[in-house]
Every structure is written in structure tokens, then in C-alpha cells.
Coordinates of C-alpha atoms in Angstrom, one line a residue:
X1 CA -43.2 -75.2 33.5
X2 CA -39.9 -73.8 32.1
X3 CA -39.8 -70.3 31.4
X4 CA -40.8 -68.8 28.3
X5 CA -38.2 -67.7 25.7
X6 CA -37.9 -65.1 24.0
X7 CA -34.4 -64.4 21.9
X8 CA -33.5 -60.5 21.1
X9 CA -30.6 -61.3 19.6
X10 CA -30.7 -63.1 17.0
X11 CA -29.7 -62.4 13.7
X12 CA -30.4 -63.5 9.6
X13 CA -29.2 -63.1 6.0
X14 CA -32.7 -62.3 4.5
X15 CA -32.4 -63.3 0.7
X16 CA -31.8 -59.9 -0.7
X17 CA -28.1 -59.2 0.9
X18 CA -27.4 -62.5 0.5
X19 CA -27.1 -61.6 -3.4
X20 CA -25.7 -58.4 -2.2
X21 CA -23.3 -59.8 -0.7
X22 CA -22.5 -63.0 -3.5
X23 CA -22.2 -59.5 -6.1
X24 CA -19.9 -58.1 -4.3
X25 CA -15.2 -59.0 -4.1
X26 CA -14.2 -56.3 -1.0
X27 CA -14.6 -56.6 2.1
X28 CA -18.1 -57.9 2.8
X29 CA -18.5 -60.3 0.6
X30 CA -19.4 -63.9 0.1
X31 CA -17.1 -65.9 -2.0
X32 CA -16.7 -69.0 -3.1
X33 CA -13.2 -71.3 -2.5
X34 CA -12.3 -73.7 -5.2
X35 CA -11.9 -77.5 -4.7
X36 CA -8.8 -79.0 -3.3
X37 CA -8.7 -81.2 -6.6
X38 CA -10.6 -80.8 -10.1
X39 CA -12.6 -84.2 -8.5
X40 CA -13.2 -82.6 -4.6
X41 CA -16.7 -81.0 -4.1
X42 CA -16.6 -77.8 -3.3
X43 CA -16.0 -76.3 -0.2
X44 CA -18.3 -73.9 2.0
X45 CA -18.8 -70.6 0.8
X46 CA -17.1 -68.3 2.9
X47 CA -18.7 -65.1 4.6
X48 CA -15.9 -62.3 4.9
X49 CA -17.1 -60.0 6.5
X50 CA -13.9 -58.1 8.8
X51 CA -11.2 -57.1 7.1
X52 CA -9.0 -58.7 9.2
X53 CA -10.2 -61.5 6.8
X54 CA -9.8 -60.4 4.4
X55 CA -6.0 -61.1 3.8
X56 CA -4.2 -62.2 0.9
X57 CA -1.5 -64.0 3.0
X58 CA -5.1 -66.9 4.1
X59 CA -6.1 -69.2 1.2
X60 CA -9.5 -68.4 -0.3
X61 CA -10.4 -72.1 1.9
X62 CA -10.4 -71.0 5.0
X63 CA -10.8 -67.4 5.0
X64 CA -13.1 -65.1 7.5
X65 CA -16.1 -68.7 8.6
X66 CA -18.0 -71.1 6.8
X67 CA -21.1 -70.5 5.9
X68 CA -25.1 -72.8 6.1
X69 CA -27.3 -72.7 6.3
X70 CA -28.5 -71.6 9.3
X71 CA -27.3 -67.8 8.7
X72 CA -29.8 -67.5 5.7
X73 CA -32.2 -70.6 6.1
X74 CA -36.0 -69.7 8.2
X75 CA -35.8 -73.0 8.5
X76 CA -32.4 -73.0 10.3
X77 CA -34.0 -70.3 12.7
X78 CA -36.6 -72.6 13.7
X79 CA -34.8 -75.3 14.0
X80 CA -32.8 -73.7 16.3
X81 CA -36.0 -72.6 18.3
X82 CA -37.4 -75.1 18.3
X83 CA -34.5 -77.0 20.2
X84 CA -33.4 -74.7 22.4
X85 CA -37.5 -74.1 23.7
X86 CA -37.4 -70.9 22.2
X87 CA -41.1 -69.3 21.9
X88 CA -39.9 -65.8 20.3
X89 CA -37.4 -64.3 18.2
X90 CA -36.9 -60.5 16.7
X91 CA -34.4 -60.7 14.0
X92 CA -31.9 -58.8 12.9
X93 CA -29.4 -58.9 9.5
X94 CA -26.0 -59.9 10.9
X95 CA -23.1 -57.1 10.5
X96 CA -22.3 -54.9 8.7
X97 CA -25.8 -54.0 7.6
X98 CA -25.9 -52.0 4.8
X99 CA -23.4 -49.3 6.0
X100 CA -20.6 -49.9 3.2
X101 CA -22.8 -48.8 0.5
X102 CA -22.9 -45.7 -1.4
X103 CA -25.6 -43.2 -1.0
X104 CA -27.3 -43.7 -4.4
X105 CA -27.3 -47.5 -3.6
X106 CA -28.3 -47.5 -0.1
X107 CA -31.8 -46.6 0.5
X108 CA -32.9 -48.8 -2.2
X109 CA -31.2 -51.9 -0.5
X110 CA -32.6 -51.2 2.6
X111 CA -36.3 -51.2 1.5
X112 CA -35.7 -54.9 -0.3
X113 CA -34.4 -56.3 3.2
X114 CA -36.6 -54.9 5.0
X115 CA -39.3 -56.0 2.9
X116 CA -38.1 -59.5 3.1
X117 CA -37.3 -59.9 6.9
X118 CA -40.6 -58.7 7.4
X119 CA -41.9 -61.6 5.1
X120 CA -40.5 -64.3 7.0
X121 CA -42.0 -62.6 10.1
X122 CA -44.8 -62.8 8.0
X123 CA -44.7 -66.4 7.2
X124 CA -44.4 -67.4 10.7
X125 CA -47.0 -64.8 13.1
X126 CA -46.6 -64.5 16.8
X127 CA -43.2 -66.6 16.4
X128 CA -40.6 -64.1 14.8
X129 CA -40.2 -60.1 14.6
X130 CA -38.0 -57.7 13.4
X131 CA -35.5 -55.3 14.2
X132 CA -35.1 -53.1 10.4
X133 CA -31.3 -52.1 8.9
X134 CA -31.1 -48.4 8.0
X135 CA -30.2 -46.9 5.0
X136 CA -27.4 -44.6 7.2
X137 CA -25.8 -43.3 3.9
X138 CA -28.6 -42.7 1.9
X139 CA -29.4 -38.5 2.2
X140 CA -31.1 -37.8 5.2
X141 CA -34.3 -37.7 4.3
X142 CA -34.3 -40.9 2.1
X143 CA -32.8 -42.1 6.7
X144 CA -35.7 -41.2 7.8
X145 CA -38.5 -42.2 5.6
X146 CA -37.2 -45.7 6.2
X147 CA -36.9 -45.2 10.1
X148 CA -41.2 -44.1 9.4
X149 CA -42.0 -46.7 6.7
X150 CA -40.7 -49.8 9.3
X151 CA -43.0 -47.4 12.2
X152 CA -45.6 -49.1 9.3
X153 CA -44.5 -52.6 9.2
X154 CA -46.7 -54.4 11.8
X155 CA -44.7 -57.0 12.6
X156 CA -40.7 -54.5 13.3
X157 CA -40.3 -53.6 16.4
X158 CA -36.9 -51.7 16.0
X159 CA -34.0 -51.1 13.5
X160 CA -30.3 -52.5 14.2
X161 CA -26.8 -50.4 13.7
X162 CA -23.7 -49.5 14.1
X163 CA -21.6 -47.2 15.9
X164 CA -20.1 -45.3 12.6
X165 CA -23.8 -44.1 11.9
X166 CA -22.6 -41.3 9.0
X167 CA -18.5 -42.2 8.9
X168 CA -18.1 -40.0 12.6
X169 CA -19.8 -41.7 15.0
X170 CA -22.7 -42.7 16.9
X171 CA -22.3 -38.2 18.4
X172 CA -22.3 -36.7 15.0
X173 CA -24.8 -33.7 15.1
X174 CA -26.2 -34.7 11.1
X175 CA -27.7 -38.2 13.0
X176 CA -30.7 -36.0 15.1
X177 CA -33.0 -36.6 12.2
X178 CA -32.6 -40.0 12.6
X179 CA -32.8 -39.8 16.5
X180 CA -36.3 -37.8 16.7
X181 CA -37.3 -40.0 14.2
X182 CA -36.7 -42.7 16.1
X183 CA -37.6 -40.9 19.4
X184 CA -41.3 -39.7 17.2
X185 CA -42.1 -43.8 16.1
X186 CA -40.5 -45.0 19.5
X187 CA -38.6 -47.2 17.2
X188 CA -36.1 -49.7 19.9
X189 CA -32.1 -48.4 18.3
X190 CA -30.6 -51.6 18.8
X191 CA -26.5 -50.7 18.9
X192 CA -24.5 -53.3 17.8
X193 CA -20.6 -53.8 17.4
X194 CA -18.7 -55.1 14.4
X195 CA -15.3 -52.5 13.5
X196 CA -14.2 -53.6 16.7
X197 CA -10.2 -51.8 17.9
X198 CA -7.8 -50.7 15.2
X199 CA -5.3 -54.7 15.0
X200 CA -2.7 -52.8 16.3
X201 CA -3.8 -52.5 20.6
X202 CA -3.6 -56.8 19.8
X203 CA -0.3 -56.7 18.8
X204 CA 1.1 -59.1 16.7
X205 CA 0.5 -62.8 18.0
X206 CA -3.5 -61.5 17.9
X207 CA -4.0 -64.4 14.9
X208 CA -2.6 -67.2 17.1
X209 CA -6.0 -66.7 19.3
X210 CA -8.1 -66.1 16.2
X211 CA -10.9 -63.8 16.5
X212 CA -10.9 -63.9 20.6
X213 CA -9.4 -60.9 20.7
X214 CA -11.7 -58.5 18.2
X215 CA -14.7 -60.9 19.4
X216 CA -14.6 -60.7 23.1
X217 CA -12.8 -57.5 23.6
X218 CA -12.8 -55.3 20.4
X219 CA -16.1 -55.7 19.9
X220 CA -17.9 -55.4 24.0
X221 CA -15.7 -51.5 24.2
X222 CA -16.3 -50.6 20.8
X223 CA -20.2 -50.1 22.2
X224 CA -18.6 -48.8 25.8
X225 CA -17.3 -46.2 23.6
X226 CA -20.4 -45.2 20.6
X227 CA -22.6 -45.2 24.3
X228 CA -20.4 -43.4 26.2
X229 CA -19.9 -40.8 22.6
X230 CA -23.8 -40.0 22.7
X231 CA -24.2 -40.1 26.4
X232 CA -21.5 -36.8 26.2
X233 CA -22.2 -35.1 23.5
X234 CA -25.5 -35.1 24.8
X235 CA -27.5 -37.3 22.6
X236 CA -30.6 -37.9 25.7
X237 CA -30.3 -35.0 26.8
X238 CA -32.1 -33.5 23.1
X239 CA -33.8 -37.0 22.9
X240 CA -34.9 -37.8 26.0
X241 CA -37.3 -40.4 25.0
X242 CA -34.8 -43.0 22.5
X243 CA -35.2 -46.0 23.1
X244 CA -31.3 -48.0 22.7
X245 CA -30.8 -51.5 23.4
X246 CA -27.0 -53.0 24.0
X247 CA -25.4 -55.2 22.4
X248 CA -23.4 -57.6 24.6
X249 CA -24.6 -56.6 28.4
X250 CA -23.7 -53.3 27.0
X251 CA -19.6 -54.1 27.1
X252 CA -18.5 -52.5 29.5
X253 CA -20.8 -49.4 30.0
X254 CA -21.8 -50.9 33.1
X255 CA -18.4 -51.2 35.0
X256 CA -16.8 -48.0 34.0
X257 CA -20.2 -45.5 34.6
X258 CA -19.2 -44.7 37.5
X259 CA -15.9 -44.0 36.3
X260 CA -17.3 -41.7 32.9
X261 CA -19.9 -39.9 36.2
X262 CA -16.4 -38.6 38.1
X263 CA -14.9 -37.5 35.1
X264 CA -17.5 -35.9 33.7
X265 CA -17.9 -34.0 37.8
X266 CA -14.3 -33.4 37.7
X267 CA -13.9 -32.8 34.1
X268 CA -12.8 -28.2 33.6
X269 CA -12.7 -28.1 30.2
X270 CA -15.6 -27.5 28.2
X271 CA -17.9 -27.5 31.1
X272 CA -19.0 -31.1 30.4
X273 CA -20.2 -31.5 34.0
X274 CA -22.6 -29.1 34.4
X275 CA -26.6 -29.5 34.2
X276 CA -25.9 -32.2 32.4
X277 CA -27.6 -35.9 32.9
X278 CA -26.4 -37.9 34.9
X279 CA -25.7 -41.4 33.0
X280 CA -27.3 -43.4 35.8
X281 CA -30.4 -42.0 35.1
X282 CA -30.2 -42.2 31.1
X283 CA -28.6 -46.1 32.3
X284 CA -32.5 -46.6 33.6
X285 CA -34.5 -44.4 31.1
X286 CA -33.0 -44.8 28.0
X287 CA -31.1 -48.2 27.2
X288 CA -31.3 -51.7 27.5
X289 CA -29.1 -54.2 28.3
X290 CA -29.2 -57.8 26.4
X291 CA -27.4 -60.4 27.7
X292 CA -25.4 -62.1 25.7
X293 CA -22.5 -61.9 28.2
X294 CA -21.8 -65.9 28.8
X295 CA -21.6 -64.9 32.7
X296 CA -23.5 -64.5 36.1
X297 CA -21.0 -61.9 37.0
X298 CA -21.7 -60.0 33.7
X299 CA -25.5 -59.9 34.0
X300 CA -25.2 -59.0 37.2
X301 CA -23.7 -56.1 36.6
X302 CA -26.0 -55.8 33.6
X303 CA -28.8 -55.3 36.0
X304 CA -27.4 -53.5 38.9
X305 CA -27.3 -50.9 35.7
X306 CA -29.7 -50.7 34.1
X307 CA -32.9 -52.9 36.8
X308 CA -33.5 -56.2 36.2
X309 CA -36.1 -55.1 33.9
X310 CA -34.6 -53.8 31.4
X311 CA -32.2 -56.1 30.5
X312 CA -33.0 -59.0 27.6
X313 CA -31.6 -62.9 26.8
X314 CA -30.6 -63.4 23.7
X315 CA -28.1 -66.0 21.8
X316 CA -26.1 -64.1 18.5
X317 CA -27.9 -66.9 16.3
X318 CA -26.1 -68.5 14.2
X319 CA -22.9 -67.0 15.8
X320 CA -20.9 -69.1 18.0
X321 CA -22.0 -72.4 16.2
X322 CA -21.2 -75.8 18.7
X323 CA -17.2 -76.6 18.0
X324 CA -15.1 -79.8 18.4
X325 CA -16.5 -81.7 20.9
X326 CA -20.6 -80.3 21.0
X327 CA -20.2 -81.0 16.8
X328 CA -20.6 -84.6 18.3
X329 CA -22.9 -84.3 20.6
X330 CA -21.3 -83.5 24.2
X331 CA -24.2 -80.2 24.2
X332 CA -23.1 -79.1 20.8
X333 CA -27.0 -80.2 17.7
X334 CA -27.7 -83.1 20.6
X335 CA -30.2 -82.9 23.5
X336 CA -28.1 -80.3 25.4
X337 CA -28.7 -77.8 22.5
X338 CA -26.1 -75.1 22.1
X339 CA -22.6 -73.9 24.6
X340 CA -23.3 -70.4 23.8
X341 CA -27.1 -70.5 24.2
X342 CA -26.9 -72.6 27.2
X343 CA -23.8 -70.6 29.2
X344 CA -26.8 -67.3 28.8
X345 CA -29.4 -69.7 30.6
X346 CA -27.1 -70.2 33.2
X347 CA -25.9 -66.8 33.2
X348 CA -29.4 -65.7 33.7
X349 CA -30.1 -68.6 36.8
X350 CA -27.1 -67.6 38.3
X351 CA -27.8 -64.4 38.7
X352 CA -31.0 -64.4 39.9
X353 CA -31.2 -67.1 42.2
X354 CA -33.8 -67.2 44.0
X355 CA -35.9 -64.5 42.3
X356 CA -37.6 -66.6 39.5
X357 CA -39.6 -63.5 38.9
X358 CA -36.7 -61.7 38.2
X359 CA -35.2 -64.2 36.0
X360 CA -38.0 -65.4 33.8
X361 CA -38.1 -60.9 33.2
X362 CA -34.8 -61.4 31.6
X363 CA -36.0 -65.0 30.2
X364 CA -38.4 -62.9 28.5
X365 CA -41.4 -61.1 29.5
X366 CA -39.3 -58.3 28.9
X367 CA -38.4 -58.4 26.0
X368 CA -42.7 -59.3 25.8
X369 CA -43.9 -55.3 27.2
X370 CA -41.2 -53.8 25.9
X371 CA -41.8 -54.7 22.3
X372 CA -45.5 -55.6 22.6
X373 CA -44.9 -58.8 21.2
X374 CA -48.1 -61.0 20.7
X375 CA -47.3 -64.9 21.1
X376 CA -48.7 -68.1 20.4
X377 CA -49.4 -69.5 23.0
X378 CA -46.3 -73.2 22.1
X379 CA -45.8 -77.1 24.6
X380 CA -42.7 -76.4 26.2
X381 CA -39.6 -78.7 24.8
X382 CA -35.4 -79.4 25.3
X383 CA -34.3 -76.6 26.8
X384 CA -32.3 -75.1 29.7
X385 CA -35.3 -74.0 32.4
X386 CA -34.0 -72.1 35.5
X387 CA -33.2 -73.6 38.2
X388 CA -33.2 -77.5 36.6
X389 CA -29.9 -78.8 36.2
X390 CA -28.9 -80.8 33.0
X391 CA -30.2 -83.9 33.4
X392 CA -32.5 -83.2 36.4
X393 CA -36.3 -83.8 35.9
X394 CA -38.7 -82.4 37.2
X395 CA -42.2 -82.5 38.2
X396 CA -43.4 -80.0 35.3
X397 CA -41.7 -81.6 32.1
X398 CA -44.0 -82.4 29.3
X399 CA -45.9 -81.1 27.8
X400 CA -47.3 -77.6 29.3
X401 CA -48.2 -74.1 28.1
X402 CA -46.5 -71.5 28.4
X403 CA -47.1 -69.2 30.7
X404 CA -47.4 -65.3 28.7
X405 CA -46.4 -62.3 30.0

């Protein structure tokens, strides 16, 4: 029997957010490039969410990335789930969320986006759940009020937020009211990168490799710095029941946690090490990691850092779609599914060889338990099962009910 798959890292831009970006002309925004000739059809709209993409030297038709129905269509999301035998998805607004809005507009925009997200989930109960967006630039009372409102929406299981907070990072004392509200409601806070590292870090040849350096290195290191700043600022000491999910397996956190611990214990300035909770304890009490790391090596590090019951599988859909040969059917939109999805399933397979229970927990069971998901019983379709090689026929192939956790 193929394992239960629950996708906890999957994004969508609901209608209100598409309208918001389409009305803008500065990053972030959605632009419609002109046709190359007067008689040519319109090219696809472009999504410009990174400042590096909004470069006047880049032709409008090449800025950002093309945006199609996979970014906003619930039907496309469900089709992707069917293609990969994903039983349930916990959808969240993709970056840059609402960080760019002025304080006067943030609360109303958050309500509109979150109501849209909840409505699309309500149309597909037991298949779709949501993480809400936060009006981080709004006054603290409005921000806290939206957290409590989200807690009252039946299909919302947490929230997603970037690493800048109110502009001074997630270690800003001004965010204590937010952490207190999240702790009180026990909503999961999914911390996701967007801003990366200063472009100077990557040097003058960075553009030659497209988005590889900012996405492969900038995003994970952004998350790493954000978490360590929260830890050093005592956020998890003041809010011991706060629950956070770090994107992309926590970036470098699993690998560098020991170094952080050593530096804290040996630091003489400010008495950082005196009376502070050890970082490993925080990781195993307050932190969950997603499995969007694309390798068994990275997944093993995540499991070692937080425990196998605290790692959750995800796809990062609709980002990292098939390209090149994949688009022609070799592991792309055909029977094999998206390469990015297959890589994350294979990472679990490789990390848990001989431990089927551990693999099934990461692929779906852990998310069900953590978020209290009530799922429908579903038929197993095509998709990568644990322990099955590509093209291998299992005696469990065919119509089976996926075991619920």
C-alpha cells in the first residue's frame, strides 16, 4: 500500500491577492508584457516578487517568472495532488505575503486573503487546510486580533510569516504580542524566507546561474539567521509553548546548531550562556522542520536535529515545476510526476531505509497528528510509494484505502 502523503509546504495566491499584485507597479507585482508584434498573442503575465527581478535592463517578457493557473487555481492544485497521490494539502499564501503593505491597509487585506483561503478549503473539506497570512505591518492590536480570528476558522491550522517581522526581524521585542497570541491559540507559525542575502554576497557573476544562488543558499541561510536570532533573544524562553515550523528543513540549523550552542556557552560578552535553554532542547520542544530539502543527507540531518516525529513532508508547489526534458514527459507532467516532488519522496525513502514507520510519519502521519487533520479515505493513485522503485509493480497496486493516522 502506498503511504499517506500530506503536503504542508504548498502555496496558492487566492483571488484577492492576485488582484492586489495586479494593481501594483513596484515589487511585488504582476505585469502583463506586451506582445512581441502587434499581431502576436499576449505572452503569459509575469510575477515579479524579488527585487533582483525588477531590473530595467531585463526585457519585460523575461522579468520574474511566468505565472499560470497553478499559482491561483484550486482546480490546478487538486489536479497536482491527484497526479502525485497527495491526500491532503495545507495551503499557504506564497511570499512576499503582506509584508509590503502600509499599516493602514494590512489588516483589511489579511482578512480578505484569509477569508479567500478558508473558502477554497471549505469547498474541498478533508482535502485542503490552510495557514493564514498575517498583517505584520498593522498595529499590534490588529495583528493579534487577526491571529485570534484565524484560530476560530475551522480549517485554519496556523499562519505563515516571513523573517522581517515589523521590519527589525523576528527577535524584535515588539513582536512579543504576536508570539503570545500564537502561543495562546497554539497555532503553528510557519517561518518562510523571501529576502535572502545581500546580492553582493553572490558576486558579479550571480546572474549567470539565474536563481540558483539566492534560492539554494540565500533562502535557507535567511531562515537559519532568523531562527538563531529568535533563540538568542529568548523568544522560546518567554513563550515556552510557541510552535514554529521552519521552511526548507530549517536551512543550516540542523548542521550549525552545535556550533551555535558552543558559541553561546563560550561567549563572554553579555553573559549569553548563563541560564539560557540549550538550542537542542528548543529544537525538540518548539520546532518542526519541513522536508523540502531534496536529499536523504539533508533529511537525515533534520531528523537528527528535531526527531523523526517533527519532520513534515512538502512539495513547495507551484514552484520548481518541470523544465526542459521534464516538460516533454520524462518525469515531468507525465506518469512520473514532477522531479521536485519525486526528489523529496526519494529523500524520505533514502533516509528511512528499513524504518517504514518513520518514513510514513514524515510523509503524512506527523502532519496529521500535529495539525489534527481529519482526512477522507481515498484511493491510491499513481505516485511514489516508499520502498518502490520506478516502474516496479507492488502487490498493493490498484484500489486500496490509505491508512489514516
